[in-house]
mmCIF file of C-alpha atoms and ligand atoms in Angstrom:
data_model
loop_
_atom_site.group_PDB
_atom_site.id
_atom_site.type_symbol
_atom_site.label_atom_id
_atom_site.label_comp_id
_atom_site.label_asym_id
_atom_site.label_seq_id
_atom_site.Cartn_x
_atom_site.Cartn_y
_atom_site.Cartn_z
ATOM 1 C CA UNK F 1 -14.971 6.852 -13.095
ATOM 2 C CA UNK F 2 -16.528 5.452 -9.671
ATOM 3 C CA UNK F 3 -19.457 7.459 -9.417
ATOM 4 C CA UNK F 4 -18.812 7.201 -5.431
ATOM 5 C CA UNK F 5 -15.272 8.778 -5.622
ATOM 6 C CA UNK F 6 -15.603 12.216 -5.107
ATOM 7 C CA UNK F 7 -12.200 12.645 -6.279
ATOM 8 C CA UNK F 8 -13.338 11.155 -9.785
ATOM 9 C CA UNK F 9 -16.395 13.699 -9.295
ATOM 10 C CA UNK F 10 -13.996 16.685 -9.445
ATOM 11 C CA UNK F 11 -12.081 15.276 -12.523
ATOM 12 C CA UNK F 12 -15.310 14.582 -14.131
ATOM 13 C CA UNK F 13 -16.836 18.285 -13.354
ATOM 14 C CA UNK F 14 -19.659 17.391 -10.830
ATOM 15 C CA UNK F 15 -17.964 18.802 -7.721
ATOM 16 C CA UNK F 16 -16.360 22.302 -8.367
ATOM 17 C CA UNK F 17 -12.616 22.609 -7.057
ATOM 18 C CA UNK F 18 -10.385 25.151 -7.721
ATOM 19 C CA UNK F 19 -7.672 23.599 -10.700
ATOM 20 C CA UNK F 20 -4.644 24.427 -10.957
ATOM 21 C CA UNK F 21 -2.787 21.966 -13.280
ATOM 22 C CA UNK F 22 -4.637 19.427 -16.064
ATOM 23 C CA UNK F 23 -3.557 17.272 -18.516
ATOM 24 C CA UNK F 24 -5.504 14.293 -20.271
ATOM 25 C CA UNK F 25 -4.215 12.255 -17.470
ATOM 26 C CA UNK F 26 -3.800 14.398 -14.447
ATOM 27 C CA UNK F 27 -5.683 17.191 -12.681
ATOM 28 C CA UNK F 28 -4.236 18.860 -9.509
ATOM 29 C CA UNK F 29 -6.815 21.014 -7.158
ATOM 30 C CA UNK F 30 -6.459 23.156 -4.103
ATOM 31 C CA UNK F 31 -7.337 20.561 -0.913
ATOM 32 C CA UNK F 32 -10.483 22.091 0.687
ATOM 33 C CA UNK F 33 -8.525 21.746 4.117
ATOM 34 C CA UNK F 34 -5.271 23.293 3.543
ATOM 35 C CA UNK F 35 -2.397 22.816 5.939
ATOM 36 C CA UNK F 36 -1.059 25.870 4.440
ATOM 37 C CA UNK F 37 -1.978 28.286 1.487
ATOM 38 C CA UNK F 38 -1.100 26.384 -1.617
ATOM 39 C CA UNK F 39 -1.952 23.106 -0.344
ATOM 40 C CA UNK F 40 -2.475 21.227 -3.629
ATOM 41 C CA UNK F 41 -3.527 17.421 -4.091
ATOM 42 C CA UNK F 42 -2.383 15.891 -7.705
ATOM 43 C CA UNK F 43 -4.596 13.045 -8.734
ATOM 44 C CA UNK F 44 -4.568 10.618 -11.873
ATOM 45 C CA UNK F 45 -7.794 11.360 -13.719
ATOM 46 C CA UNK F 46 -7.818 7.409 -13.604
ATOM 47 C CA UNK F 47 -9.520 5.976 -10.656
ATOM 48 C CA UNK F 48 -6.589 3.628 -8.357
ATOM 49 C CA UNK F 49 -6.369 3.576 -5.391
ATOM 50 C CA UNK F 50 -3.212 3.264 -4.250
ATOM 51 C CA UNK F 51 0.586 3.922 -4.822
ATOM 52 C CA UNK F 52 1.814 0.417 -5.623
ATOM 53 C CA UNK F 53 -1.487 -0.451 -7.756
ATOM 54 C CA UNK F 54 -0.514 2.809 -10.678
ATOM 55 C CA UNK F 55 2.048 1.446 -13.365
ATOM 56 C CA UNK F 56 5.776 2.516 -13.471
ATOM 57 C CA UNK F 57 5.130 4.948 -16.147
ATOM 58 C CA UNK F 58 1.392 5.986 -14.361
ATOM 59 C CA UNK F 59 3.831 6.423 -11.239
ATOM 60 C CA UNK F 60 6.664 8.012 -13.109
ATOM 61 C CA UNK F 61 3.878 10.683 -14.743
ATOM 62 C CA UNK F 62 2.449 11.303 -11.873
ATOM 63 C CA UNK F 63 5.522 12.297 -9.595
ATOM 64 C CA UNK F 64 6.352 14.901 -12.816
ATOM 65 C CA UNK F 65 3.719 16.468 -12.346
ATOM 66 C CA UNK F 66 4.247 16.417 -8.415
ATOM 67 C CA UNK F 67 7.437 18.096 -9.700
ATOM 68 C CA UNK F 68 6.172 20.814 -12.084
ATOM 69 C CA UNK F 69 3.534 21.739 -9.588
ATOM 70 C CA UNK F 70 6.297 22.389 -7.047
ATOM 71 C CA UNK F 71 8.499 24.229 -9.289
ATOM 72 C CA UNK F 72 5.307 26.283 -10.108
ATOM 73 C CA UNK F 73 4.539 27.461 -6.111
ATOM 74 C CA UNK F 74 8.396 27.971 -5.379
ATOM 75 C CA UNK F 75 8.584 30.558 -9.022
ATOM 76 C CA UNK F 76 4.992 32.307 -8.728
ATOM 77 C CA UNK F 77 4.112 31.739 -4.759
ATOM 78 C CA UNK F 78 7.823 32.588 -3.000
ATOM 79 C CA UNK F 79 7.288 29.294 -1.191
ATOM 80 C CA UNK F 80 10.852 28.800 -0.177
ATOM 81 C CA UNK F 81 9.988 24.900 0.634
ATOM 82 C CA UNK F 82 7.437 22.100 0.820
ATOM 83 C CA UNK F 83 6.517 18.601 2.144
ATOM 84 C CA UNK F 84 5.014 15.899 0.146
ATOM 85 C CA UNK F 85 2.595 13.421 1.723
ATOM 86 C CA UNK F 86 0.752 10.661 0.075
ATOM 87 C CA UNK F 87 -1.301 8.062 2.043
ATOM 88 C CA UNK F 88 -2.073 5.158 1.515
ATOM 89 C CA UNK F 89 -4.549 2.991 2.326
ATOM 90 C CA UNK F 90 -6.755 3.231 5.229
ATOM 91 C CA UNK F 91 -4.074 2.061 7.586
ATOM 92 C CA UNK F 92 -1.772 4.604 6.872
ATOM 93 C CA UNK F 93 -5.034 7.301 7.418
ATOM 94 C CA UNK F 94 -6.222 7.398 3.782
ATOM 95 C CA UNK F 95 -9.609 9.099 3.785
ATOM 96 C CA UNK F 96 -10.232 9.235 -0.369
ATOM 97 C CA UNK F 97 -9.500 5.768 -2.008
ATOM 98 C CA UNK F 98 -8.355 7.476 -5.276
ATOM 99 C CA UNK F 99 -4.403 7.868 -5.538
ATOM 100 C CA UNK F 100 -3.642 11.599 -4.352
ATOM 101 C CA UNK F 101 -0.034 13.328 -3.507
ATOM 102 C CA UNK F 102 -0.105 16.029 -1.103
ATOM 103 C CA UNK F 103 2.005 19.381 -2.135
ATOM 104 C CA UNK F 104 1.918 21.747 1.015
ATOM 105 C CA UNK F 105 3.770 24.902 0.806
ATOM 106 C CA UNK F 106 5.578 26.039 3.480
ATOM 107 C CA UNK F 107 6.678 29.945 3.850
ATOM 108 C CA UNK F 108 9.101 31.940 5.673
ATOM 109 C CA UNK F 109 8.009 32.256 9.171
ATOM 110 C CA UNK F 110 6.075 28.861 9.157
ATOM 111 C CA UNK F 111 8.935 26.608 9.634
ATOM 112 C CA UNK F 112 8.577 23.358 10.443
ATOM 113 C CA UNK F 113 11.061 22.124 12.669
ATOM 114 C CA UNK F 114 9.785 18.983 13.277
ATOM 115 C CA UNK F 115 9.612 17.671 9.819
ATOM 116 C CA UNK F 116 7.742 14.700 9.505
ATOM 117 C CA UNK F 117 8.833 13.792 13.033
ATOM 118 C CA UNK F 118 4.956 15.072 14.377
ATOM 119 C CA UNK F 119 3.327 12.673 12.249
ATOM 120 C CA UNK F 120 5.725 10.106 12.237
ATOM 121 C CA UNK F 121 8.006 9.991 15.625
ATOM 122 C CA UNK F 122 10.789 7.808 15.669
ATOM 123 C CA UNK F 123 9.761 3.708 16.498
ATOM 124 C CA UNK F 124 12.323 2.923 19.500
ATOM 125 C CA UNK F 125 12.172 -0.693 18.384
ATOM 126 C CA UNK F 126 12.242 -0.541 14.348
ATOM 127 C CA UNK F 127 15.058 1.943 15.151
ATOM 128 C CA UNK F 128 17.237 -1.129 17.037
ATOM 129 C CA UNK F 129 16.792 -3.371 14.631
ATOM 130 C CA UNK F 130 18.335 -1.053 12.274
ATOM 131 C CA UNK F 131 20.934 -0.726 14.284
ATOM 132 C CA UNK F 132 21.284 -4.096 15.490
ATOM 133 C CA UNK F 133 21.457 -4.681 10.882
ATOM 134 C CA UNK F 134 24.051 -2.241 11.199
ATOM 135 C CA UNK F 135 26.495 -4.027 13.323
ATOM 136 C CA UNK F 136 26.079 -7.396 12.020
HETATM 137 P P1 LIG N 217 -6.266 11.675 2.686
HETATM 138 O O1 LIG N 217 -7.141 10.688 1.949
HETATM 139 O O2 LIG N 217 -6.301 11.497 4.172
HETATM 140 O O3 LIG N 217 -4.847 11.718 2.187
HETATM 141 O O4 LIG N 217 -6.830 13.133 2.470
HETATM 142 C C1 LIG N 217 -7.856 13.471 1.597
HETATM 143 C C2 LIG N 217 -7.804 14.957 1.407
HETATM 144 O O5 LIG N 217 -8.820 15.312 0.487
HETATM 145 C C3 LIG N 217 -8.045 15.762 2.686
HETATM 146 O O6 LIG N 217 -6.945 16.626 2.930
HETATM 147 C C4 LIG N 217 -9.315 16.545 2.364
HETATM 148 O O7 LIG N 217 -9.290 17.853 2.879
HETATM 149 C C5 LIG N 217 -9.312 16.571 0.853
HETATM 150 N N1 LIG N 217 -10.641 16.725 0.254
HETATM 151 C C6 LIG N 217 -11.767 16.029 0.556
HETATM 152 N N2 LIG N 217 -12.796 16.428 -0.219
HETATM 153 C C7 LIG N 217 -12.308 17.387 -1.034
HETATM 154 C C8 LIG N 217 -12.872 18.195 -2.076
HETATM 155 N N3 LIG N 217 -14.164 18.083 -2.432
HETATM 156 N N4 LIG N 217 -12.078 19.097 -2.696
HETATM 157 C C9 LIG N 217 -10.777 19.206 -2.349
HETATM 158 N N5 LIG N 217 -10.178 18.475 -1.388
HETATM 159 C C10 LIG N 217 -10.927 17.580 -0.739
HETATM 160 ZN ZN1 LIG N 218 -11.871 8.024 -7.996
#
């Protein structure tokens, strides 16, 4: 527990959140600035910070429960599909150092046609060297 992380906070009790999934390793909690209704993080009670620093089975645990939370909002909420976002590091616009996976909901009539492409357009020059792999 880092008594700074405010995501270790909420596992430990000190900062009310609204749970929706716990085990002795995992808690999962509505995000207090949902990008849609349903907008769930799903943290490892243990304090990492990022991706690549959990264990393979820490990783493999954690992306379960990723799964059963998903399963849960497409049975009880009707959401009919969902994006999952994790970032990492403060590069990559990572606001809470403690290891979190985005679950946002999306519902009929909410569509996103972009995808991902609004927060991540297409890099003109990554995208030739692919290409440029391709050929060779
Ligand atoms: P990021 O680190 O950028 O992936 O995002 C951190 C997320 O944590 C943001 O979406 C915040 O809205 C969310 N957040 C911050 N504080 C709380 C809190 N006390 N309870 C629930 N969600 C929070
Ligand atoms: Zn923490």
């Amino acid at each position: 527990m880092e008594s700074e992380c405010i995501f270790c906070r909420i596992v430990d009790g000190e900062i009310p959140a609204v749970r929706v999934y716990e085990d002795g390793e995992h808690l999962a909690f509505l995000d207090t600035n949902p990008r849609s209704e349903g907008h769930v993080l799903a943290i490892p009670k243990e304090h990492i910070k990022t991706i690549d620093e959990l264990g393979d089975e820490q990783t493999a645990k954690l992306f379960i429960v990723v799964k059963r939370i998903a399963e849960s909002l497409k049975q009880k909420m009707g959401v009919k599909g969902y994006n999952i976002v994790s970032n990492n590091g403060e590069i990559a616009g990572q606001v809470i150092p403690h290891v979190h996976i985005h679950i946002v909901p999306r519902y009929e009539g909410q569509r996103s046609s972009a995808g991902f492409e609004l927060a991540f357009p297409v890099d003109a020059k990554a995208k030739r060297k692919v290409e440029e792999s391709i050929e060779k």
